[in-house]
Coordinates of C-alpha atoms in Angstrom, one line a residue:
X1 CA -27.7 9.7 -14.6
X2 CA -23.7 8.9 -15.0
X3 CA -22.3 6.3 -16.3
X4 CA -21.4 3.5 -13.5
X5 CA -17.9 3.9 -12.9
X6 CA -15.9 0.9 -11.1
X7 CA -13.2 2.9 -9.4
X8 CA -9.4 1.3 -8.7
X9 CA -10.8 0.7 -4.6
X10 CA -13.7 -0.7 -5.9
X11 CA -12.3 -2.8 -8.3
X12 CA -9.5 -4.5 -6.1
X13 CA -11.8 -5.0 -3.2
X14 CA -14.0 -7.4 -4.7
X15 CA -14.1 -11.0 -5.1
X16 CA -12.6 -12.5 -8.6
X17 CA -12.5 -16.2 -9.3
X18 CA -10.1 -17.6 -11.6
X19 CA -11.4 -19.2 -14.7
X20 CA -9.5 -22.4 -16.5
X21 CA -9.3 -25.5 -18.4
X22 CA -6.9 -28.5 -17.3
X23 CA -6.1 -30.5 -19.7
X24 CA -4.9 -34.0 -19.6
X25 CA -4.5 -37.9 -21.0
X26 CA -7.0 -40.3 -20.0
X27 CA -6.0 -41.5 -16.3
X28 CA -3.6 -38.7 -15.3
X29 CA -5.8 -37.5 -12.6
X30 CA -8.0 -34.8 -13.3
X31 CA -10.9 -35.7 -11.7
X32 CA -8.8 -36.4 -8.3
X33 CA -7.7 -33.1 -8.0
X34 CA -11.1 -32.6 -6.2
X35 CA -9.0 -34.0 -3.5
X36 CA -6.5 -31.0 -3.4
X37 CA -9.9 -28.2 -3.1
X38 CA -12.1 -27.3 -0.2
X39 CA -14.7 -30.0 -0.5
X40 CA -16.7 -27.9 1.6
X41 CA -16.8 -25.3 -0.9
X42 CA -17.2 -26.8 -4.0
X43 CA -19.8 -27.9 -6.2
X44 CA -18.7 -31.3 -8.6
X45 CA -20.5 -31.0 -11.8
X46 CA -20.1 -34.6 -12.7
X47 CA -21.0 -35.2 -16.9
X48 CA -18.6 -38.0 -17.4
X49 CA -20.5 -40.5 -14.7
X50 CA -16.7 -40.7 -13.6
X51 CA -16.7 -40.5 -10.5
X52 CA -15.1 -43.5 -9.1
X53 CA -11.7 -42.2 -8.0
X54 CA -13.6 -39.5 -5.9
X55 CA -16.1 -42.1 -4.1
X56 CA -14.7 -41.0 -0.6
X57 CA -14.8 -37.1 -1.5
X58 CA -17.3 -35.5 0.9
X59 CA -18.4 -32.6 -1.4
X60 CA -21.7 -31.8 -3.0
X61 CA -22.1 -33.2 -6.6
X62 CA -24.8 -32.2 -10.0
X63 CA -25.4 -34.7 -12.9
X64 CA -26.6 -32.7 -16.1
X65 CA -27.9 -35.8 -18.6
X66 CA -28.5 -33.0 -21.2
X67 CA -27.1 -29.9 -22.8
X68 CA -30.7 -28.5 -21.7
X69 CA -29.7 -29.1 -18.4
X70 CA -25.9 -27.6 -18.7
X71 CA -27.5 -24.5 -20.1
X72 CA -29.9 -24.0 -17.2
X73 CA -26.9 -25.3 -14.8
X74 CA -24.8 -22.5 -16.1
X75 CA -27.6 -19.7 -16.2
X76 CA -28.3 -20.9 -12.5
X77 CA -25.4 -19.9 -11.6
X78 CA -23.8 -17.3 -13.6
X79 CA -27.2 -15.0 -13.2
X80 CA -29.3 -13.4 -16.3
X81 CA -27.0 -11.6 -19.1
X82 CA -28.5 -8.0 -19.8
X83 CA -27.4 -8.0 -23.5
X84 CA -29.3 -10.9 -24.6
X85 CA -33.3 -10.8 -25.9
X86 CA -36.0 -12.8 -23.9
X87 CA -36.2 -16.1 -26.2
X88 CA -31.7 -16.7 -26.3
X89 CA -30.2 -18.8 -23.5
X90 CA -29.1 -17.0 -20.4
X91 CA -31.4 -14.2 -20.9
X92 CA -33.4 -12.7 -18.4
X93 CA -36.1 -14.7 -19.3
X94 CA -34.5 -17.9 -18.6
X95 CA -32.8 -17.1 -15.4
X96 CA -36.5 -16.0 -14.1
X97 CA -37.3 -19.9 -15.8
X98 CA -34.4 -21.5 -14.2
X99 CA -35.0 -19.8 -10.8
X100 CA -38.4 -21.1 -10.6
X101 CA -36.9 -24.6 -11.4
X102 CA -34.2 -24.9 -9.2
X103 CA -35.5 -22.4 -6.8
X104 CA -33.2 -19.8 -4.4
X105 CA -30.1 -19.5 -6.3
X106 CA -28.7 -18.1 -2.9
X107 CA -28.0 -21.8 -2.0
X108 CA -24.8 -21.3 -4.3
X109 CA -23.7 -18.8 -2.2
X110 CA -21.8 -21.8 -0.2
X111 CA -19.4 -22.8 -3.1
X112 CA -16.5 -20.9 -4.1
X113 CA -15.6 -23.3 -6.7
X114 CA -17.3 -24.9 -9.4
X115 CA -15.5 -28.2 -11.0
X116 CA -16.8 -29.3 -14.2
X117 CA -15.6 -32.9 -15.5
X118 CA -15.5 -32.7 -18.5
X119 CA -15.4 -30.0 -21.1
X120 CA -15.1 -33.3 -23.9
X121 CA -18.4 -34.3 -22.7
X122 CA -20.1 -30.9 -22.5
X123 CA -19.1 -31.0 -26.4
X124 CA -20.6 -34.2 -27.1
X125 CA -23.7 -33.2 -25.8
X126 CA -24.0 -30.2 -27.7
X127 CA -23.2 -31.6 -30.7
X128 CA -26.0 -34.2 -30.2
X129 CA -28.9 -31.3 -29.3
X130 CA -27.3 -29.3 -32.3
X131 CA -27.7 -32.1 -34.3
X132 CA -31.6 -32.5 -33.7
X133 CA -32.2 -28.6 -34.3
X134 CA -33.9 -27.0 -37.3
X135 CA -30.0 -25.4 -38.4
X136 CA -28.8 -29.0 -38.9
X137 CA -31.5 -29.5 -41.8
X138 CA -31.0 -28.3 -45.5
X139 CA -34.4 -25.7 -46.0
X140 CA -34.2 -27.0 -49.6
X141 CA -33.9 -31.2 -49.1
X142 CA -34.8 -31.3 -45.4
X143 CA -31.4 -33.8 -45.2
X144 CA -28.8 -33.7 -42.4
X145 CA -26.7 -30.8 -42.6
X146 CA -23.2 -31.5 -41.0
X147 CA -21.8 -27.9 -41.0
X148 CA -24.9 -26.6 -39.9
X149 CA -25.2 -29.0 -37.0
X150 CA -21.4 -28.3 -36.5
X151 CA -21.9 -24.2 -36.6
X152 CA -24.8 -24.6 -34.0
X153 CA -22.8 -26.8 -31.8
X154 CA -19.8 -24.2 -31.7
X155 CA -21.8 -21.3 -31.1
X156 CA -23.5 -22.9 -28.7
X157 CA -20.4 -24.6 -26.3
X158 CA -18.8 -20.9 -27.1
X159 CA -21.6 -19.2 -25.2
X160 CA -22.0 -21.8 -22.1
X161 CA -18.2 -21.1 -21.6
X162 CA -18.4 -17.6 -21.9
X163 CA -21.6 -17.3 -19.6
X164 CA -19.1 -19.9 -17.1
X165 CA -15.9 -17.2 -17.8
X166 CA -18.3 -14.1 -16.8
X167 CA -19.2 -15.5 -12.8
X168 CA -17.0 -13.2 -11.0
X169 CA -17.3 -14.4 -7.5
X170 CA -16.5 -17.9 -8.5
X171 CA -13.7 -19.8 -9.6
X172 CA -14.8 -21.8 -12.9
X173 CA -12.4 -24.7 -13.4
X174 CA -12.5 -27.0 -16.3
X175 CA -11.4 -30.6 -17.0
X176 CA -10.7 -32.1 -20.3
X177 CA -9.0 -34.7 -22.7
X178 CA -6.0 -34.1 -24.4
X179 CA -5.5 -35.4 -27.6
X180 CA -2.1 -36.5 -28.7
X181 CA -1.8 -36.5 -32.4
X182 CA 0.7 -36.6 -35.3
X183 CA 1.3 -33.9 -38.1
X184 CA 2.4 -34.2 -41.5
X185 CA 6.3 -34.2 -40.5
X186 CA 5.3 -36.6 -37.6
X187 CA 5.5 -34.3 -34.8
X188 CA 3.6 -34.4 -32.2
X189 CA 1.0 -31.8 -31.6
X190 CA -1.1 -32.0 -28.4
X191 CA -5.1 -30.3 -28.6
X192 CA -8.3 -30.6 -26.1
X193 CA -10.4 -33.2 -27.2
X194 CA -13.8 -31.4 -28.1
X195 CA -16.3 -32.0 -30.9
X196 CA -15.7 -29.6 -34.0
X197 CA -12.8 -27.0 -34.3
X198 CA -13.9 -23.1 -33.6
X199 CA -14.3 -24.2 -29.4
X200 CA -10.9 -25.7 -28.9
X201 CA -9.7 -22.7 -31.0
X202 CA -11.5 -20.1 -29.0
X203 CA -11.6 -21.7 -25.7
X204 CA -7.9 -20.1 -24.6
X205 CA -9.1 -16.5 -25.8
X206 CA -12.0 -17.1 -23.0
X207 CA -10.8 -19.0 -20.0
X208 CA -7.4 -17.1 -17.9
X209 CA -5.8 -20.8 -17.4
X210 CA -5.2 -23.0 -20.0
X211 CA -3.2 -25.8 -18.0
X212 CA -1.8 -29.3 -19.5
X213 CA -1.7 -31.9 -16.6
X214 CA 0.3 -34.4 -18.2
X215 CA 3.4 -37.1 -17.2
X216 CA 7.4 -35.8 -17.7
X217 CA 10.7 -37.6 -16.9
X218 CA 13.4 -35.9 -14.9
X219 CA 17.3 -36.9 -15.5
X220 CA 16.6 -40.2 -13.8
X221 CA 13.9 -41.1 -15.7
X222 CA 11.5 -41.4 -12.7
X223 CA 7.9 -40.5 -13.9
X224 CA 6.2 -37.5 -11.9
X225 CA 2.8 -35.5 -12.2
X226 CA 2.5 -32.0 -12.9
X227 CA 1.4 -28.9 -14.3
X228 CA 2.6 -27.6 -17.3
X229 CA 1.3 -23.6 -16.9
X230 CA 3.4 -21.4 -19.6
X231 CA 2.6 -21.4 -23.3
X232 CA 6.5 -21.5 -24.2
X233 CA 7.5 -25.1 -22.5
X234 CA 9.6 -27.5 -24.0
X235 CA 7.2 -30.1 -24.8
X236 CA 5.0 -28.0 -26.8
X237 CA 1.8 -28.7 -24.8
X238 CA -0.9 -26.2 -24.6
X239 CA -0.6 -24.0 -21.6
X240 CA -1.4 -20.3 -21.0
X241 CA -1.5 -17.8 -18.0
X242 CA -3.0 -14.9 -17.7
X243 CA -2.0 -14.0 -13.9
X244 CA 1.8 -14.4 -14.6
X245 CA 2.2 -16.2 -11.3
X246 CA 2.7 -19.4 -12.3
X247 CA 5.9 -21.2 -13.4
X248 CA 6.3 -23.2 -16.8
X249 CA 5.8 -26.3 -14.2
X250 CA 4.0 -26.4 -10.8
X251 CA 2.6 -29.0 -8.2
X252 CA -0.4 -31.1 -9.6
X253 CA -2.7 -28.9 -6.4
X254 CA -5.9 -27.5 -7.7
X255 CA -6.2 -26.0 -4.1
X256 CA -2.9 -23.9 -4.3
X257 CA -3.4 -23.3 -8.0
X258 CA -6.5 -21.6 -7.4
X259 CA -4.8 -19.7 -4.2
X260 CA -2.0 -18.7 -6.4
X261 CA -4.5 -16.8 -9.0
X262 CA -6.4 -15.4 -6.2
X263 CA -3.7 -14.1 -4.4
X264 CA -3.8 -9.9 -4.2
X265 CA -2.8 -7.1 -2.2
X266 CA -6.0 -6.9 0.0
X267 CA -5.0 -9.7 1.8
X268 CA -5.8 -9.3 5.5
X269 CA -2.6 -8.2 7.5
X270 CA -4.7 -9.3 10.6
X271 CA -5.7 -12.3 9.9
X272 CA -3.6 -15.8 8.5
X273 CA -6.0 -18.5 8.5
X274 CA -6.3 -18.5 4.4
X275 CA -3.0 -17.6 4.0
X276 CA -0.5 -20.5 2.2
X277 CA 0.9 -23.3 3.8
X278 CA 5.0 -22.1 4.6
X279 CA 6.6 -23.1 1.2
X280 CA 9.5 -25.8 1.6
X281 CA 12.8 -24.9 -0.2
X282 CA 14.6 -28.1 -0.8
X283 CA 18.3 -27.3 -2.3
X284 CA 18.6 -27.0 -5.8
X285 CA 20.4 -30.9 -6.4
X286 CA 24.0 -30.6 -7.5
X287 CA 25.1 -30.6 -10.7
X288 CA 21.7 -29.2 -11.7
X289 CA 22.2 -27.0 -15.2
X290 CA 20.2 -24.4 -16.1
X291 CA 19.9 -20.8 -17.9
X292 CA 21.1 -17.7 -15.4
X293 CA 21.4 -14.5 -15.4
X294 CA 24.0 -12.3 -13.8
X295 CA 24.0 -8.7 -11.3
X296 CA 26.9 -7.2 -9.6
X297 CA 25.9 -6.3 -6.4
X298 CA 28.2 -2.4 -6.4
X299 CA 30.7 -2.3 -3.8
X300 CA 32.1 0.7 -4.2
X301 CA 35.9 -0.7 -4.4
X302 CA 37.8 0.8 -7.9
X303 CA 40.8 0.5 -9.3
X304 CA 41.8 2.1 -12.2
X305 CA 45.3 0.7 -12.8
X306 CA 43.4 -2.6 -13.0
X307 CA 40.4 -1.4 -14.8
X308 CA 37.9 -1.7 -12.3
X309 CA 36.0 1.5 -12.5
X310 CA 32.1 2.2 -12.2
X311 CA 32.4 0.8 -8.2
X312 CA 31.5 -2.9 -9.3
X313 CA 34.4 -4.8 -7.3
X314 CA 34.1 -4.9 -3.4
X315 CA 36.9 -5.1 -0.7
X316 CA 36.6 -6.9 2.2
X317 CA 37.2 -5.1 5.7
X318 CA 38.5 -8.1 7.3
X319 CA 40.5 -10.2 4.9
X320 CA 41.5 -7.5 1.7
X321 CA 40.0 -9.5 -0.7
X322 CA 38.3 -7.8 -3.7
X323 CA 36.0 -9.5 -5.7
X324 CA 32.9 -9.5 -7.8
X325 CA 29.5 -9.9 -5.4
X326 CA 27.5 -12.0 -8.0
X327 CA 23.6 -12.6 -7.6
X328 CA 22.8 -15.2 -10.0
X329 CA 19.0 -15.6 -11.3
X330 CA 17.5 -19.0 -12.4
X331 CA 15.5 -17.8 -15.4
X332 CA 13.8 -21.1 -16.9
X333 CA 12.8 -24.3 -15.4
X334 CA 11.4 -26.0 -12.2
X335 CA 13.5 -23.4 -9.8
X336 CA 13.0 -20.5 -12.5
X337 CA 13.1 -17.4 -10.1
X338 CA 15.5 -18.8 -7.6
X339 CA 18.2 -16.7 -6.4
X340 CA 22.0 -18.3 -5.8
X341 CA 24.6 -16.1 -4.4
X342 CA 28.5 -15.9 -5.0
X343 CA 32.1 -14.6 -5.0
X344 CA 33.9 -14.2 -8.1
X345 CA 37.7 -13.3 -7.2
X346 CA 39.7 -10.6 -8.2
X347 CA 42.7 -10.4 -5.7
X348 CA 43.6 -11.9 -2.5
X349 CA 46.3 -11.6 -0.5
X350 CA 47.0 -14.7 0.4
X351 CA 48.2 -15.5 -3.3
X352 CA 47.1 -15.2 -7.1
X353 CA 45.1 -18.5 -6.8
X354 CA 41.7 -16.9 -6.3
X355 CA 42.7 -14.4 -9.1
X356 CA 42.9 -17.0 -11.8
X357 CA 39.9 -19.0 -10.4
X358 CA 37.7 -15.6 -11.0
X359 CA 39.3 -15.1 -14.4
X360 CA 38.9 -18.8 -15.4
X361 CA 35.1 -18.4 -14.4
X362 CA 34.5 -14.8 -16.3
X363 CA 35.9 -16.5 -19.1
X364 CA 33.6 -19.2 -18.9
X365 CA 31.0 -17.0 -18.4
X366 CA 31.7 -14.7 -21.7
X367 CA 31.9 -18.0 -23.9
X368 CA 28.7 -19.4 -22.6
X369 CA 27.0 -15.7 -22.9
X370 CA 28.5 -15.3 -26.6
X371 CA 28.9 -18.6 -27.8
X372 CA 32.3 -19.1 -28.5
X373 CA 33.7 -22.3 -28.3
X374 CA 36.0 -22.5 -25.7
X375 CA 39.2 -24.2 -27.8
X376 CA 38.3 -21.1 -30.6
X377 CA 41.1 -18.8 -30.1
X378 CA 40.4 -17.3 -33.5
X379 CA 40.6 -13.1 -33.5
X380 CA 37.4 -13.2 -33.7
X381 CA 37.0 -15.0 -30.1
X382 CA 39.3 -13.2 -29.0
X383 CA 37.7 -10.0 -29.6
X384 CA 34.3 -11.6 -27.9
X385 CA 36.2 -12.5 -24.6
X386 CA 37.4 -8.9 -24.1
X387 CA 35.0 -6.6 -22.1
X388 CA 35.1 -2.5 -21.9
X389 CA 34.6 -2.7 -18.1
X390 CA 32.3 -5.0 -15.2
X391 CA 29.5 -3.4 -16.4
X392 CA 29.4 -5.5 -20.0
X393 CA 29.2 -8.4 -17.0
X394 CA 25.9 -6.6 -15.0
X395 CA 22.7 -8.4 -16.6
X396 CA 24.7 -11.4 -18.6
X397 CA 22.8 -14.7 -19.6
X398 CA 24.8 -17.9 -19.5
X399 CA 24.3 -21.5 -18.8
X400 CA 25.5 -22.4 -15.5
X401 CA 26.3 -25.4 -13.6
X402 CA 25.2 -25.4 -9.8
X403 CA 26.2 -27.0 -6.7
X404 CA 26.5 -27.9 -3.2
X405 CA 28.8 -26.9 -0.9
X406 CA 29.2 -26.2 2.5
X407 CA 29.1 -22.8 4.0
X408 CA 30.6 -20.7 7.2
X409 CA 28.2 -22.8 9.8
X410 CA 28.8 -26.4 7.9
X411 CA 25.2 -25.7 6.7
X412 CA 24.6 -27.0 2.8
X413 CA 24.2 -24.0 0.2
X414 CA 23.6 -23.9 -3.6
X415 CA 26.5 -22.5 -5.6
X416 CA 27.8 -21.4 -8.7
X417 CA 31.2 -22.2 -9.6
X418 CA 30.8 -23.1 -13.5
X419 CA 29.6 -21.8 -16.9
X420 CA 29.0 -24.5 -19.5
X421 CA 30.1 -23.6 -22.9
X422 CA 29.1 -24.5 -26.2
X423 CA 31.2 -27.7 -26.1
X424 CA 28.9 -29.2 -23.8
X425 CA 26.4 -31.8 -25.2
X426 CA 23.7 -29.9 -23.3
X427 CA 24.4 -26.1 -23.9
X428 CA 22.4 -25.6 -27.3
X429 CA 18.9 -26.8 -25.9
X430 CA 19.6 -24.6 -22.4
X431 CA 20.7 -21.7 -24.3
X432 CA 18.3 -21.8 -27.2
X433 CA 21.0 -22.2 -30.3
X434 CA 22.6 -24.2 -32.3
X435 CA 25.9 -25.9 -31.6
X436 CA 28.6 -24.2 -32.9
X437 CA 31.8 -25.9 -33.8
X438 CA 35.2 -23.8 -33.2
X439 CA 35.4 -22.4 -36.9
X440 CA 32.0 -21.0 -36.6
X441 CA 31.8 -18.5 -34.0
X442 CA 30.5 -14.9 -34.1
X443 CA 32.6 -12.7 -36.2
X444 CA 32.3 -10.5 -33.4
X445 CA 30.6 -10.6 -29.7
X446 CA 26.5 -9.7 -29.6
X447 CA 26.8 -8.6 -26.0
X448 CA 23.3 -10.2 -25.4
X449 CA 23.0 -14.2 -25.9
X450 CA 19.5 -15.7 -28.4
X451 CA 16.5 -15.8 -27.0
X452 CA 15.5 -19.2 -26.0
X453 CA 12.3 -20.3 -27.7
X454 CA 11.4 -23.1 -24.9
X455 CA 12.7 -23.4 -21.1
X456 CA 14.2 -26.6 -20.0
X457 CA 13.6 -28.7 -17.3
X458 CA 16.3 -30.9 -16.2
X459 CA 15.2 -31.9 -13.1
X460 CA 12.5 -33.0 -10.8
X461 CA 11.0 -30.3 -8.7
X462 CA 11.2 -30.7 -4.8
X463 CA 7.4 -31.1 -4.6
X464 CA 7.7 -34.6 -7.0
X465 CA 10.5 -35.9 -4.8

């Protein structure tokens, strides 16, 4: 008998739920995001007796009272585990037991998602069965004994989430507290609110969403709702994802969260009804900053008398301007992958105006990639604005500044037009560096700007308009 194989077809034709945790302050609106899901589909496993904000929510509903009964709910319907011996929880031995309890487990075979609310109050019920077992009793007083009760009670809540994170055909999402605390230098440090230590700590290493619903502030200051997704995010809350689809802040929408994670290749070509609702692209808003990065789209136009080589520049046909075709890629943010295109002039014949606009912009552009201070005309500086040829330019990072304008058709387009330097109050935080004054730039340019250790988010995204 051979060993059973999954082959590559095999594997990417079947069914695999996402698993997460959201997690979020008291009130933000975790348990209405049954709203944004197929209540058709979905099975409510309701713990926290919370369900007032979903009164009108046509979907079918559980109440475990017990951890007993969360066990057998999650045995139910995550199916027997082969590894484990007749008298542990989620053995063969109980499924046969919860089987005969509950009956036909094929009746699950109707939900696609299962929403548990909460993940606080699965804990606190664990802790209080742990606390009545024979491992939370000294053997040599017969007293309470608090780590013991605490060692069951992790243990346990790590194997009801693990036996939840092992239904494939299922998405498995989560809904929690989070706690918002202060450390010893008074920063705040944001954690899911769950009895003991070793779940919270384990629970990201299990689930494949670890998601902080929470309240933020654009430039206005007008309050919005979202999701905070990726584990680098300015506010430091916890946040991981393990498809890499998501940004560092999407749309409060469990539905299109859970579509977005799903999401493969074998999506029928013949058939649209599950496919996404047609995505609306509002404009960037002007004067938006945030961290690019450069391509030259290759034209084919050189010069060598005027040191374009390596067929960067591009001629046009119909006018004889050269210039540099410039893609420029949002990199962090709420429009992080969004794509702006422009000009960047070389020569014109109609005058040297568009010349020293491009210049004035490169420059711009190599003191906001580099770091120099823009009034820093030290050798140094100097050196660092200096490139070998367009290429040094192909793949830059900078801080830029976008726009509106109109185009050919009197249509509105995004554009780029400005670098901001390290002058501006605003370029350290977007570039990920400290503020340097003009007597303490580079002895010499890097070529590549610092990593960034947290992406901004200036502005409100177009779905929290």
């Amino acid at each position: 008998m051979s060993f059973p194989f999954i082959t590559a077809e095999q594997r990417l034709a079947e069914k695999r739920g996402s698993k997460g945790v959201i997690l979020g302050p008291s009130g933000v609106g975790k348990t209405t995001l049954l709203k944004t899901a197929d209540a058709t589909r979905t099975l409510f496993i309701d713990l926290e007796a919370g369900d007032l904000a979903v009164l009108d929510w046509p979907g079918d509903s559980v109440r475990p009272r017990t951890w007993q009964e969360c066990r057998d709910l999650a045995c139910y319907i995550g199916g027997p585990n082969p590894a484990l011996r007749d008298d542990q929880s989620y053995s063969q031995a109980h499924y046969d037991q919860v089987c005969a309890l509950y009956g036909d487990p094929a009746m699950l075979a109707k939900y696609s998602l299962i929403f548990v609310d909460s993940i606080t109050v699965a804990g606190r019920l664990c802790l209080q069965w742990a606390k009545g077992q024979p491992q939370a009793f000294s053997e040599k007083t017969g007293k309470p004994d608090t780590r013991g009760a605490y060692g069951l009670h992790a243990s346990e809540l790590v194997g009801w989430l693990t036996q939840l994170q092992h239904v494939r055909d299922k998405d498995i999402w989560l809904v929690g507290i989070l706690d918002e605390k202060l450390d010893d230098f008074n920063r705040k440090v944001f954690s899911p609110q769950i009895e003991g230590s070793k779940a919270a700590l384990e629970l990201p290493g299990i689930v494949d969403q670890v998601i902080s619903m929470v309240v933020l502030k654009s430039d206005d200051g007008t309050p919005y709702r979202a999701f905070v997704c990726q584990h680098i995010n300015p506010w430091g809350y916890p946040a991981k994802d393990r498809s890499g689809r998501l940004e560092v802040v999407e749309e409060p929408h469990l539905g299109r969260l859970i579509f977005m994670n799903s999401y493969s290749n074998n999506a029928a070509w013949n058939d649209f009804n599950d496919a996404e609702d047609q995505r609306e692209y509002a404009l960037i808003p002007p004067k938006t900053l945030a961290k690019v990065i450069m391509a030259i789209r290759p034209g084919g136009y050189d010069d060598p008398s005027q040191g374009w080589t390596g067929g960067y520049a591009t001629r046009s046909d119909k006018t004889g301007a050269i210039y540099l075709n410039a893609k420029f890629t949002i990199l962090e943010g709420p429009f992080a992958k969004r794509v702006v295109f422009g000009l960047i002039g070389l020569s014109s014949p109609k005058g040297p105006e568009w010349t020293h606009i491009g210049r004035s912009f490169l420059r711009a552009i190599l003191n906001s990639a580099r770091g120099i201070h823009p009034a820093d005309n030290s050798p140094q500086a100097q050196s660092a604005r200096r490139i070998k040829g367009f290429a040094d330019l192909d793949g830059v990072e900078f801080v830029a500044r976008i726009d509106v304008e109109k185009d050919q058709n009197g249509d509105d387009k995004n554009v780029i037009k400005a670098a901001i330097q390290p002058d501006h109050k605003e370029y350290a935080v977007l570039m990920g560096q400290p503020m340097r004054t003009p007597s303490q730039a580079p002895s010499a340019p890097t070529g590549t700007p610092p990593m960034t250790s947290a992406p901004a988010v200036p502005t409100r995204p177009a779905w929290a308009q």
